[in-house]
mmCIF file of C-alpha atoms and ligand atoms in Angstrom:
data_model
loop_
_atom_site.group_PDB
_atom_site.id
_atom_site.type_symbol
_atom_site.label_atom_id
_atom_site.label_comp_id
_atom_site.label_asym_id
_atom_site.label_seq_id
_atom_site.Cartn_x
_atom_site.Cartn_y
_atom_site.Cartn_z
ATOM 1 C CA MET O 1 117.996 -32.057 -6.826
ATOM 2 C CA THR O 2 119.613 -30.284 -9.805
ATOM 3 C CA LEU O 3 122.914 -31.858 -10.932
ATOM 4 C CA PRO O 4 125.446 -28.783 -11.229
ATOM 5 C CA ILE O 5 127.241 -28.362 -14.439
ATOM 6 C CA GLN O 6 130.529 -28.511 -12.517
ATOM 7 C CA ASN O 7 130.172 -32.269 -12.275
ATOM 8 C CA TYR O 8 130.325 -32.455 -16.198
ATOM 9 C CA ALA O 9 133.098 -29.907 -17.087
ATOM 10 C CA LEU O 10 135.867 -32.396 -16.739
ATOM 11 C CA LEU O 11 134.266 -35.451 -18.531
ATOM 12 C CA THR O 12 135.784 -36.427 -21.853
ATOM 13 C CA ASP O 13 133.744 -36.246 -24.891
ATOM 14 C CA GLU O 14 133.917 -40.029 -25.033
ATOM 15 C CA GLU O 15 132.480 -40.263 -21.476
ATOM 16 C CA CYS O 16 129.618 -37.977 -22.606
ATOM 17 C CA ASP O 17 128.994 -39.774 -25.789
ATOM 18 C CA VAL O 18 127.996 -43.039 -23.934
ATOM 19 C CA ARG O 19 126.093 -41.238 -21.204
ATOM 20 C CA ILE O 20 124.180 -39.030 -23.679
ATOM 21 C CA MET O 21 123.007 -42.115 -25.476
ATOM 22 C CA GLU O 22 121.839 -43.797 -22.262
ATOM 23 C CA ALA O 23 119.883 -40.531 -21.302
ATOM 24 C CA LYS O 24 118.285 -40.152 -24.668
ATOM 25 C CA ALA O 25 117.268 -43.964 -24.388
ATOM 26 C CA THR O 26 115.692 -43.503 -20.907
ATOM 27 C CA LEU O 27 113.784 -40.311 -21.973
ATOM 28 C CA GLY O 28 112.671 -41.868 -25.092
ATOM 29 C CA LYS O 29 109.969 -39.768 -27.093
ATOM 30 C CA ARG O 30 109.745 -37.132 -24.167
ATOM 31 C CA CYS O 31 112.680 -35.584 -25.524
ATOM 32 C CA VAL O 32 113.861 -34.505 -28.942
ATOM 33 C CA ILE O 33 117.170 -32.891 -29.768
ATOM 34 C CA LEU O 34 117.165 -30.473 -32.792
ATOM 35 C CA GLY O 35 120.811 -29.627 -34.217
ATOM 36 C CA HIS O 36 121.778 -26.878 -36.485
ATOM 37 C CA HIS O 37 124.216 -27.779 -39.160
ATOM 38 C CA TYR O 38 126.950 -25.738 -37.723
ATOM 39 C CA GLN O 39 127.125 -27.659 -34.514
ATOM 40 C CA ARG O 40 130.329 -29.538 -33.835
ATOM 41 C CA ASP O 41 130.273 -33.224 -34.744
ATOM 42 C CA GLU O 42 130.412 -34.526 -31.087
ATOM 43 C CA VAL O 43 127.138 -32.774 -30.603
ATOM 44 C CA PHE O 44 125.622 -32.931 -34.060
ATOM 45 C CA LYS O 45 125.531 -36.708 -33.996
ATOM 46 C CA HIS O 46 123.042 -36.847 -31.335
ATOM 47 C CA ALA O 47 120.411 -34.644 -33.061
ATOM 48 C CA ASP O 48 117.155 -36.484 -33.772
ATOM 49 C CA PHE O 49 116.640 -33.621 -36.504
ATOM 50 C CA SER O 50 118.971 -31.303 -38.318
ATOM 51 C CA GLY O 51 118.353 -28.735 -40.709
ATOM 52 C CA ASP O 52 118.674 -24.890 -41.626
ATOM 53 C CA SER O 53 116.676 -22.218 -39.409
ATOM 54 C CA LEU O 54 113.487 -22.939 -41.459
ATOM 55 C CA MET O 55 113.577 -26.579 -41.221
ATOM 56 C CA LEU O 56 114.178 -26.728 -37.681
ATOM 57 C CA SER O 57 111.538 -23.911 -36.901
ATOM 58 C CA ARG O 58 109.154 -26.280 -38.619
ATOM 59 C CA ASN O 59 110.499 -29.320 -36.475
ATOM 60 C CA ALA O 60 109.770 -27.265 -33.391
ATOM 61 C CA ALA O 61 106.376 -26.542 -34.346
ATOM 62 C CA GLN O 62 105.452 -30.132 -35.151
ATOM 63 C CA ALA O 63 107.343 -31.650 -32.265
ATOM 64 C CA ASP O 64 105.390 -33.977 -30.002
ATOM 65 C CA ALA O 65 107.962 -34.291 -27.222
ATOM 66 C CA GLU O 66 107.769 -32.782 -23.872
ATOM 67 C CA TYR O 67 111.331 -31.326 -24.074
ATOM 68 C CA ILE O 68 112.688 -29.690 -27.180
ATOM 69 C CA VAL O 69 116.463 -29.613 -26.686
ATOM 70 C CA PHE O 70 118.053 -27.106 -29.094
ATOM 71 C CA CYS O 71 121.495 -27.636 -30.073
ATOM 72 C CA GLY O 72 121.912 -24.129 -31.800
ATOM 73 C CA VAL O 73 121.807 -20.510 -30.759
ATOM 74 C CA HIS O 74 119.561 -18.520 -28.501
ATOM 75 C CA PHE O 75 117.192 -17.119 -31.002
ATOM 76 C CA MET O 76 116.372 -20.667 -32.496
ATOM 77 C CA ALA O 77 115.594 -21.905 -28.977
ATOM 78 C CA GLU O 78 113.153 -18.891 -28.503
ATOM 79 C CA VAL O 79 111.505 -19.719 -31.962
ATOM 80 C CA ALA O 80 110.973 -23.346 -30.574
ATOM 81 C CA ASP O 81 109.381 -21.945 -27.399
ATOM 82 C CA ILE O 82 107.176 -19.698 -29.290
ATOM 83 C CA LEU O 83 106.019 -22.177 -31.976
ATOM 84 C CA SER O 84 105.561 -25.364 -29.569
ATOM 85 C CA ARG O 85 102.617 -25.732 -27.448
ATOM 86 C CA PRO O 86 102.668 -24.040 -23.991
ATOM 87 C CA GLU O 87 103.393 -27.218 -22.019
ATOM 88 C CA GLN O 88 106.299 -28.309 -24.097
ATOM 89 C CA ILE O 89 109.838 -26.952 -22.747
ATOM 90 C CA ALA O 90 112.478 -25.647 -25.181
ATOM 91 C CA ILE O 91 115.975 -25.946 -23.685
ATOM 92 C CA LEU O 92 119.419 -24.345 -24.836
ATOM 93 C CA PRO O 93 122.126 -26.415 -23.397
ATOM 94 C CA ASP O 94 124.536 -23.480 -22.959
ATOM 95 C CA MET O 95 122.937 -19.922 -22.378
ATOM 96 C CA ALA O 96 126.079 -18.309 -23.611
ATOM 97 C CA ALA O 97 125.239 -19.608 -27.210
ATOM 98 C CA GLY O 98 124.022 -16.492 -28.578
ATOM 99 C CA CYS O 99 124.359 -14.845 -32.277
ATOM 100 C CA SER O 100 126.518 -11.699 -32.681
ATOM 101 C CA MET O 101 124.486 -10.864 -35.628
ATOM 102 C CA ALA O 102 121.316 -10.918 -33.770
ATOM 103 C CA ASP O 103 122.734 -8.727 -31.010
ATOM 104 C CA MET O 104 123.346 -5.960 -33.511
ATOM 105 C CA ALA O 105 119.772 -4.987 -33.456
ATOM 106 C CA ASN O 106 117.579 -4.470 -30.361
ATOM 107 C CA LEU O 107 114.014 -3.010 -29.752
ATOM 108 C CA LEU O 108 115.164 0.443 -28.597
ATOM 109 C CA LYS O 109 117.219 1.060 -31.663
ATOM 110 C CA VAL O 110 114.611 -0.504 -34.125
ATOM 111 C CA GLN O 111 111.879 1.647 -32.534
ATOM 112 C CA ARG O 112 113.903 4.691 -32.867
ATOM 113 C CA CYS O 113 114.556 3.774 -36.502
ATOM 114 C CA TRP O 114 110.925 3.401 -37.060
ATOM 115 C CA ASP O 115 110.182 6.575 -35.301
ATOM 116 C CA GLU O 116 112.624 8.473 -37.239
ATOM 117 C CA LEU O 117 111.463 7.050 -40.677
ATOM 118 C CA ALA O 118 107.904 8.186 -39.566
ATOM 119 C CA ALA O 119 109.130 11.693 -39.521
ATOM 120 C CA VAL O 120 109.905 11.464 -43.240
ATOM 121 C CA ILE O 121 107.452 8.826 -44.692
ATOM 122 C CA ASN O 122 104.261 7.196 -43.515
ATOM 123 C CA VAL O 123 105.727 4.167 -41.928
ATOM 124 C CA GLU O 124 102.451 2.143 -41.368
ATOM 125 C CA SER O 125 101.096 2.517 -44.736
ATOM 126 C CA GLN O 126 104.406 2.422 -46.665
ATOM 127 C CA VAL O 127 106.880 -0.087 -44.751
ATOM 128 C CA THR O 128 106.697 -3.748 -44.193
ATOM 129 C CA PRO O 129 109.142 -4.453 -41.360
ATOM 130 C CA VAL O 130 110.962 -7.865 -41.867
ATOM 131 C CA THR O 131 113.340 -9.379 -39.392
ATOM 132 C CA TYR O 132 115.833 -12.158 -40.206
ATOM 133 C CA ILE O 133 114.991 -15.128 -37.933
ATOM 134 C CA ASN O 134 118.414 -14.378 -36.392
ATOM 135 C CA SER O 135 116.881 -11.855 -33.949
ATOM 136 C CA ALA O 136 115.630 -11.594 -30.569
ATOM 137 C CA ALA O 137 112.011 -12.490 -30.004
ATOM 138 C CA ASP O 138 111.017 -8.930 -29.261
ATOM 139 C CA LEU O 139 111.906 -7.807 -32.733
ATOM 140 C CA LYS O 140 109.966 -10.518 -34.279
ATOM 141 C CA ALA O 141 107.065 -9.120 -31.972
ATOM 142 C CA PHE O 142 107.593 -5.856 -33.288
ATOM 143 C CA CYS O 143 107.048 -7.202 -36.802
ATOM 144 C CA GLY O 144 104.147 -8.959 -35.613
ATOM 145 C CA ARG O 145 102.671 -5.672 -34.297
ATOM 146 C CA HIS O 146 103.348 -3.893 -37.611
ATOM 147 C CA SER O 147 101.945 -6.465 -39.826
ATOM 148 C CA GLY O 148 105.438 -7.576 -40.894
ATOM 149 C CA THR O 149 106.895 -10.978 -40.876
ATOM 150 C CA VAL O 150 110.024 -13.016 -40.311
ATOM 151 C CA CYS O 151 112.328 -14.491 -42.909
ATOM 152 C CA THR O 152 115.271 -17.080 -43.149
ATOM 153 C CA SER O 153 117.837 -17.440 -45.540
ATOM 154 C CA SER O 154 115.876 -20.017 -47.500
ATOM 155 C CA ASN O 155 112.784 -18.196 -47.913
ATOM 156 C CA ALA O 156 114.143 -14.375 -48.098
ATOM 157 C CA GLN O 157 112.941 -13.877 -51.608
ATOM 158 C CA LYS O 158 109.484 -15.207 -51.182
ATOM 159 C CA ILE O 159 109.091 -13.168 -48.133
ATOM 160 C CA LEU O 160 110.192 -9.982 -49.690
ATOM 161 C CA GLU O 161 107.826 -10.515 -52.666
ATOM 162 C CA TRP O 162 105.089 -10.946 -50.102
ATOM 163 C CA SER O 163 106.336 -7.853 -48.295
ATOM 164 C CA PHE O 164 106.299 -5.627 -51.420
ATOM 165 C CA ALA O 165 102.849 -6.934 -52.221
ATOM 166 C CA GLN O 166 101.822 -5.364 -48.806
ATOM 167 C CA ARG O 167 103.560 -2.079 -48.958
ATOM 168 C CA GLU O 168 105.981 -0.319 -51.319
ATOM 169 C CA LYS O 169 109.308 -0.423 -48.880
ATOM 170 C CA VAL O 170 110.740 -2.830 -46.642
ATOM 171 C CA LEU O 171 112.743 -2.146 -43.342
ATOM 172 C CA PHE O 172 114.877 -5.420 -43.089
ATOM 173 C CA PHE O 173 117.025 -6.100 -40.132
ATOM 174 C CA PRO O 174 119.336 -7.090 -38.795
ATOM 175 C CA ASP O 175 121.499 -8.639 -41.730
ATOM 176 C CA GLN O 176 122.302 -6.115 -44.318
ATOM 177 C CA HIS O 177 123.887 -8.794 -46.555
ATOM 178 C CA LEU O 178 120.975 -11.252 -46.661
ATOM 179 C CA GLY O 179 118.605 -8.241 -47.650
ATOM 180 C CA ARG O 180 120.872 -6.728 -50.117
ATOM 181 C CA ASN O 181 121.934 -10.153 -51.833
ATOM 182 C CA THR O 182 118.195 -11.121 -51.895
ATOM 183 C CA GLY O 183 116.844 -7.699 -53.192
ATOM 184 C CA TYR O 184 119.490 -7.504 -55.840
ATOM 185 C CA ARG O 185 118.508 -10.938 -57.093
ATOM 186 C CA MET O 186 114.880 -9.660 -57.500
ATOM 187 C CA GLY O 187 116.107 -6.905 -59.520
ATOM 188 C CA ILE O 188 115.995 -4.065 -57.211
ATOM 189 C CA PRO O 189 119.027 -1.537 -58.055
ATOM 190 C CA LEU O 190 121.743 -1.065 -55.301
ATOM 191 C CA GLU O 191 120.889 2.756 -55.033
ATOM 192 C CA GLN O 192 117.428 1.751 -53.818
ATOM 193 C CA MET O 193 118.750 -0.307 -51.008
ATOM 194 C CA VAL O 194 119.871 1.990 -48.450
ATOM 195 C CA THR O 195 121.888 1.183 -45.294
ATOM 196 C CA TRP O 196 120.598 2.384 -42.050
ATOM 197 C CA ASP O 197 123.398 3.043 -39.539
ATOM 198 C CA PHE O 198 121.828 2.648 -36.281
ATOM 199 C CA ASP O 199 124.283 4.805 -34.581
ATOM 200 C CA LYS O 200 123.603 8.059 -36.654
ATOM 201 C CA PRO O 201 120.800 10.169 -36.584
ATOM 202 C CA GLN O 202 118.189 9.178 -39.360
ATOM 203 C CA GLY O 203 120.491 6.267 -39.851
ATOM 204 C CA GLY O 204 122.881 8.588 -41.840
ATOM 205 C CA LEU O 205 120.450 9.081 -44.645
ATOM 206 C CA THR O 206 118.931 12.207 -46.215
ATOM 207 C CA ALA O 207 115.087 12.481 -46.531
ATOM 208 C CA GLU O 208 115.516 11.953 -50.097
ATOM 209 C CA GLN O 209 117.268 8.615 -49.807
ATOM 210 C CA ILE O 210 114.848 7.424 -47.512
ATOM 211 C CA GLN O 211 111.743 8.453 -49.851
ATOM 212 C CA GLN O 212 113.517 6.767 -52.785
ATOM 213 C CA ALA O 213 114.472 3.591 -51.081
ATOM 214 C CA LYS O 214 112.912 0.204 -51.774
ATOM 215 C CA ILE O 215 114.817 -1.512 -48.939
ATOM 216 C CA ILE O 216 116.281 0.054 -45.927
ATOM 217 C CA LEU O 217 118.640 -2.267 -44.679
ATOM 218 C CA TRP O 218 119.975 -2.549 -41.057
ATOM 219 C CA LYS O 219 123.793 -2.086 -40.869
ATOM 220 C CA GLY O 220 124.261 -5.574 -39.118
ATOM 221 C CA PHE O 221 126.409 -8.597 -40.449
ATOM 222 C CA CYS O 222 127.639 -11.842 -39.304
ATOM 223 C CA SER O 223 131.153 -12.087 -38.125
ATOM 224 C CA VAL O 224 131.772 -15.486 -39.382
ATOM 225 C CA HIS O 225 130.574 -14.864 -43.013
ATOM 226 C CA GLN O 226 132.257 -11.445 -43.281
ATOM 227 C CA VAL O 227 135.548 -13.283 -43.282
ATOM 228 C CA PHE O 228 135.086 -14.405 -46.775
ATOM 229 C CA GLN O 229 136.538 -12.152 -49.537
ATOM 230 C CA PRO O 230 136.376 -11.808 -53.392
ATOM 231 C CA ILE O 231 140.069 -12.372 -53.413
ATOM 232 C CA HIS O 232 139.743 -15.865 -51.959
ATOM 233 C CA ILE O 233 137.494 -16.796 -54.871
ATOM 234 C CA ASP O 234 139.942 -15.329 -57.350
ATOM 235 C CA ASN O 235 142.837 -17.013 -56.059
ATOM 236 C CA PHE O 236 141.186 -20.361 -55.875
ATOM 237 C CA LEU O 237 139.806 -20.120 -59.332
ATOM 238 C CA LEU O 238 143.409 -19.526 -60.504
ATOM 239 C CA ARG O 239 144.428 -22.807 -59.121
ATOM 240 C CA TYR O 240 141.149 -24.694 -59.806
ATOM 241 C CA PRO O 241 139.482 -22.948 -62.718
ATOM 242 C CA ASP O 242 136.799 -25.721 -62.980
ATOM 243 C CA ALA O 243 135.754 -25.290 -59.340
ATOM 244 C CA LYS O 244 132.326 -24.331 -58.307
ATOM 245 C CA VAL O 245 131.776 -21.549 -55.627
ATOM 246 C CA ILE O 246 128.623 -21.612 -53.440
ATOM 247 C CA SER O 247 128.151 -19.077 -50.665
ATOM 248 C CA HIS O 248 125.443 -18.381 -47.609
ATOM 249 C CA PRO O 249 123.708 -15.110 -48.456
ATOM 250 C CA GLU O 250 124.945 -13.654 -45.143
ATOM 251 C CA ALA O 251 128.255 -13.359 -47.262
ATOM 252 C CA SER O 252 129.002 -10.006 -48.615
ATOM 253 C CA PHE O 253 127.405 -8.712 -51.955
ATOM 254 C CA GLU O 254 130.973 -8.888 -53.564
ATOM 255 C CA VAL O 255 131.524 -12.509 -52.505
ATOM 256 C CA CYS O 256 127.843 -13.439 -53.684
ATOM 257 C CA GLN O 257 128.145 -11.679 -57.109
ATOM 258 C CA LYS O 258 131.209 -13.993 -57.647
ATOM 259 C CA SER O 259 129.280 -17.200 -56.447
ATOM 260 C CA GLU O 260 127.521 -19.407 -58.875
ATOM 261 C CA TYR O 261 125.151 -20.807 -56.107
ATOM 262 C CA ILE O 262 123.698 -18.618 -53.067
ATOM 263 C CA GLY O 263 121.606 -20.362 -50.373
ATOM 264 C CA SER O 264 120.978 -21.504 -46.812
ATOM 265 C CA THR O 265 122.828 -24.164 -45.170
ATOM 266 C CA GLU O 266 120.444 -26.838 -46.244
ATOM 267 C CA TYR O 267 120.615 -25.382 -49.714
ATOM 268 C CA ILE O 268 124.521 -25.839 -49.672
ATOM 269 C CA LEU O 269 124.362 -29.453 -48.470
ATOM 270 C CA LYS O 270 121.694 -30.535 -50.946
ATOM 271 C CA THR O 271 123.651 -28.703 -53.784
ATOM 272 C CA VAL O 272 126.969 -30.156 -53.073
ATOM 273 C CA ARG O 273 125.313 -33.786 -52.288
ATOM 274 C CA ASN O 274 123.624 -33.766 -55.635
ATOM 275 C CA ALA O 275 126.503 -32.692 -57.643
ATOM 276 C CA GLU O 276 128.398 -34.862 -60.104
ATOM 277 C CA PRO O 277 131.053 -36.901 -58.596
ATOM 278 C CA ASN O 278 134.688 -35.560 -58.726
ATOM 279 C CA THR O 279 133.718 -32.059 -58.509
ATOM 280 C CA ARG O 280 135.458 -29.384 -56.667
ATOM 281 C CA TRP O 281 133.596 -26.792 -54.375
ATOM 282 C CA LEU O 282 134.557 -23.597 -52.530
ATOM 283 C CA VAL O 283 132.135 -23.043 -49.793
ATOM 284 C CA ALA O 284 131.338 -19.624 -47.887
ATOM 285 C CA THR O 285 129.911 -20.779 -44.810
ATOM 286 C CA GLU O 286 130.708 -22.058 -41.383
ATOM 287 C CA LEU O 287 133.650 -24.297 -40.826
ATOM 288 C CA ASN O 288 131.935 -27.355 -39.066
ATOM 289 C CA LEU O 289 129.445 -27.808 -41.904
ATOM 290 C CA VAL O 290 132.234 -27.449 -44.567
ATOM 291 C CA ASN O 291 134.280 -30.278 -42.922
ATOM 292 C CA ARG O 292 131.553 -32.376 -42.409
ATOM 293 C CA LEU O 293 130.486 -32.122 -46.031
ATOM 294 C CA HIS O 294 133.934 -32.857 -47.348
ATOM 295 C CA GLU O 295 134.239 -36.050 -45.161
ATOM 296 C CA GLU O 296 130.754 -37.019 -46.379
ATOM 297 C CA CYS O 297 131.513 -36.452 -50.189
ATOM 298 C CA LYS O 298 135.071 -37.411 -50.480
ATOM 299 C CA ALA O 299 134.433 -41.037 -51.433
ATOM 300 C CA GLU O 300 132.748 -39.691 -54.586
ATOM 301 C CA GLY O 301 135.854 -37.957 -55.481
ATOM 302 C CA LYS O 302 134.466 -34.452 -54.471
ATOM 303 C CA ASN O 303 136.577 -31.976 -52.904
ATOM 304 C CA VAL O 304 134.860 -29.340 -50.654
ATOM 305 C CA HIS O 305 137.101 -26.634 -49.536
ATOM 306 C CA PHE O 306 136.575 -23.773 -46.964
ATOM 307 C CA MET O 307 136.679 -20.441 -48.738
ATOM 308 C CA SER O 308 138.855 -18.336 -46.114
ATOM 309 C CA PRO O 309 142.545 -19.166 -45.569
ATOM 310 C CA THR O 310 141.916 -18.399 -41.826
ATOM 311 C CA LEU O 311 139.824 -20.822 -40.209
ATOM 312 C CA CYS O 312 136.796 -19.318 -38.617
ATOM 313 C CA MET O 313 133.890 -21.223 -36.937
ATOM 314 C CA CYS O 314 130.796 -19.673 -35.213
ATOM 315 C CA SER O 315 132.042 -19.502 -31.783
ATOM 316 C CA THR O 316 128.676 -19.232 -30.182
ATOM 317 C CA MET O 317 127.490 -22.281 -31.916
ATOM 318 C CA PHE O 318 130.607 -23.877 -30.807
ATOM 319 C CA ARG O 319 129.392 -23.297 -26.990
ATOM 320 C CA THR O 320 127.245 -26.253 -27.156
ATOM 321 C CA ASP O 321 129.492 -28.982 -26.269
ATOM 322 C CA PRO O 322 128.712 -32.711 -25.392
ATOM 323 C CA GLN O 323 129.276 -31.882 -21.638
ATOM 324 C CA HIS O 324 126.423 -29.291 -21.606
ATOM 325 C CA LEU O 325 124.174 -31.616 -23.549
ATOM 326 C CA LEU O 326 124.847 -34.221 -21.292
ATOM 327 C CA TRP O 327 124.147 -32.152 -18.360
ATOM 328 C CA VAL O 328 120.681 -31.034 -19.702
ATOM 329 C CA LEU O 329 119.693 -34.546 -20.446
ATOM 330 C CA GLU O 330 120.820 -36.141 -17.160
ATOM 331 C CA ASN O 331 118.917 -33.507 -15.301
ATOM 332 C CA LEU O 332 115.855 -34.236 -17.370
ATOM 333 C CA VAL O 333 116.333 -37.863 -16.542
ATOM 334 C CA GLN O 334 116.052 -36.813 -12.881
ATOM 335 C CA GLY O 335 112.839 -34.650 -13.609
ATOM 336 C CA GLU O 336 114.880 -31.331 -13.458
ATOM 337 C CA VAL O 337 114.794 -28.761 -16.219
ATOM 338 C CA VAL O 338 118.027 -26.672 -16.759
ATOM 339 C CA ASN O 339 118.304 -23.696 -19.030
ATOM 340 C CA PRO O 340 114.549 -23.462 -20.086
ATOM 341 C CA ILE O 341 113.973 -20.698 -22.689
ATOM 342 C CA GLN O 342 110.735 -18.929 -21.828
ATOM 343 C CA VAL O 343 109.645 -16.026 -24.045
ATOM 344 C CA PRO O 344 107.420 -13.796 -21.998
ATOM 345 C CA GLU O 345 103.499 -14.190 -23.117
ATOM 346 C CA ASN O 346 103.290 -10.473 -24.281
ATOM 347 C CA VAL O 347 106.246 -10.920 -26.530
ATOM 348 C CA ALA O 348 105.529 -14.389 -27.610
ATOM 349 C CA ARG O 349 101.934 -13.661 -28.927
ATOM 350 C CA PHE O 350 103.121 -10.931 -31.408
ATOM 351 C CA ALA O 351 106.269 -12.797 -32.356
ATOM 352 C CA LYS O 352 104.271 -15.895 -32.978
ATOM 353 C CA GLN O 353 101.937 -13.748 -35.487
ATOM 354 C CA ALA O 354 105.067 -12.725 -37.255
ATOM 355 C CA LEU O 355 106.494 -16.393 -37.501
ATOM 356 C CA ASP O 356 102.967 -17.716 -38.534
ATOM 357 C CA ASN O 357 102.972 -15.177 -41.127
ATOM 358 C CA MET O 358 106.245 -16.451 -42.335
ATOM 359 C CA LEU O 359 105.141 -20.133 -42.257
ATOM 360 C CA SER O 360 101.967 -19.406 -44.146
ATOM 361 C CA ILE O 361 103.771 -17.620 -46.980
ATOM 362 C CA VAL O 362 106.454 -20.427 -47.563
HETATM 363 P P1 13P B 401 120.401 -21.246 -42.114
HETATM 364 O O1 13P B 401 119.098 -20.794 -41.892
HETATM 365 O O2 13P B 401 120.942 -21.010 -43.405
HETATM 366 O O3 13P B 401 120.878 -22.377 -41.497
HETATM 367 O O4 13P B 401 121.626 -20.106 -41.540
HETATM 368 C C1 13P B 401 121.551 -19.763 -40.065
HETATM 369 C C2 13P B 401 122.695 -18.926 -39.653
HETATM 370 O O5 13P B 401 122.873 -18.538 -38.665
HETATM 371 C C3 13P B 401 123.667 -18.902 -40.810
HETATM 372 O O6 13P B 401 124.687 -18.199 -40.257
HETATM 373 FE FE1 SF4 B 402 124.967 -15.690 -35.834
HETATM 374 FE FE2 SF4 B 402 126.841 -15.827 -37.793
HETATM 375 FE FE3 SF4 B 402 126.979 -17.823 -36.062
HETATM 376 FE FE4 SF4 B 402 125.094 -17.673 -37.786
HETATM 377 S S1 SF4 B 402 127.209 -17.830 -38.059
HETATM 378 S S2 SF4 B 402 124.657 -18.093 -35.781
HETATM 379 S S3 SF4 B 402 124.560 -15.391 -38.128
HETATM 380 S S4 SF4 B 402 127.076 -15.484 -35.420
#
């Protein structure tokens, strides 16, 4: 019989900690826990593998375990389901752990965009659709159906290079910032990267703007990364002129322009870990990662600061707490699966094409 979540809600983190370790020991190799870098400490420490989205999707594709428990957000567990073998089960401890950026694009709106673009240009021969991995499975399937692909924050440039080798233009969704920051670093002028406003007819663009664009950027963004502002960098550098600035490419163009280093969560961790001792870092990404990195590096005299004066964590990543993780694991010990993520077969097939495409490019 399924153990109800209500039995777990009032347990302390310490109680959960002990029982999570016991349940993991009982399940052994039958279960693997994947943890994204934004997970809170109490959950992150139980992950068998941690990483950025690209690393975790590779982990999911290579996992042997019967159960893949994904401590991350919904689209990540979908990717685990799509890339794993059919008999493996991907599990998301809390179904409310979504991604607000992923929710800014949906199939109806992307299809409408495609149709409206088709009235101006020949989409099938001129446009490669690329979805950021932070998107629902049916958008990955859309890209698979139209010979497009998926990218993550760590491979976006290679994916765009590949896309331009296929066709002259890219439709990039849902994150405008990742698309713009990457395109600009590749030498594409800002005027050739137009923003598609999905609430306006023809994206709010003229036919001429569409014809001249290299990248059509969906008007989506991450609510966590949009908190960071250029003024935060300016003020910090006034106090600490030698500090180094590192940002996730989901931060705005203006913030990334003022950053010495730009890259995925894994890149940020590696760069700061490998830096000289006694260096000071200003970091534009999620709070849990930054706090953990500071704790890890302070013995070497490194100071790692969060960029914004107001604290902002990813509230959906935060949904996964030790109580939900324990609930999932103790149910598995009983032979019960709670919160499985199952992408419908007709979606998964084409989404897998787009993901396999990505994994073969990088
Ligand atoms: P990474 O792939 O860099 O881990 O980014 C995922 C994410 O959601 C960042 O907000
Ligand atoms: Fe989504 Fe932003 Fe949270 Fe990343 S930080 S999971 S993009 S809401």
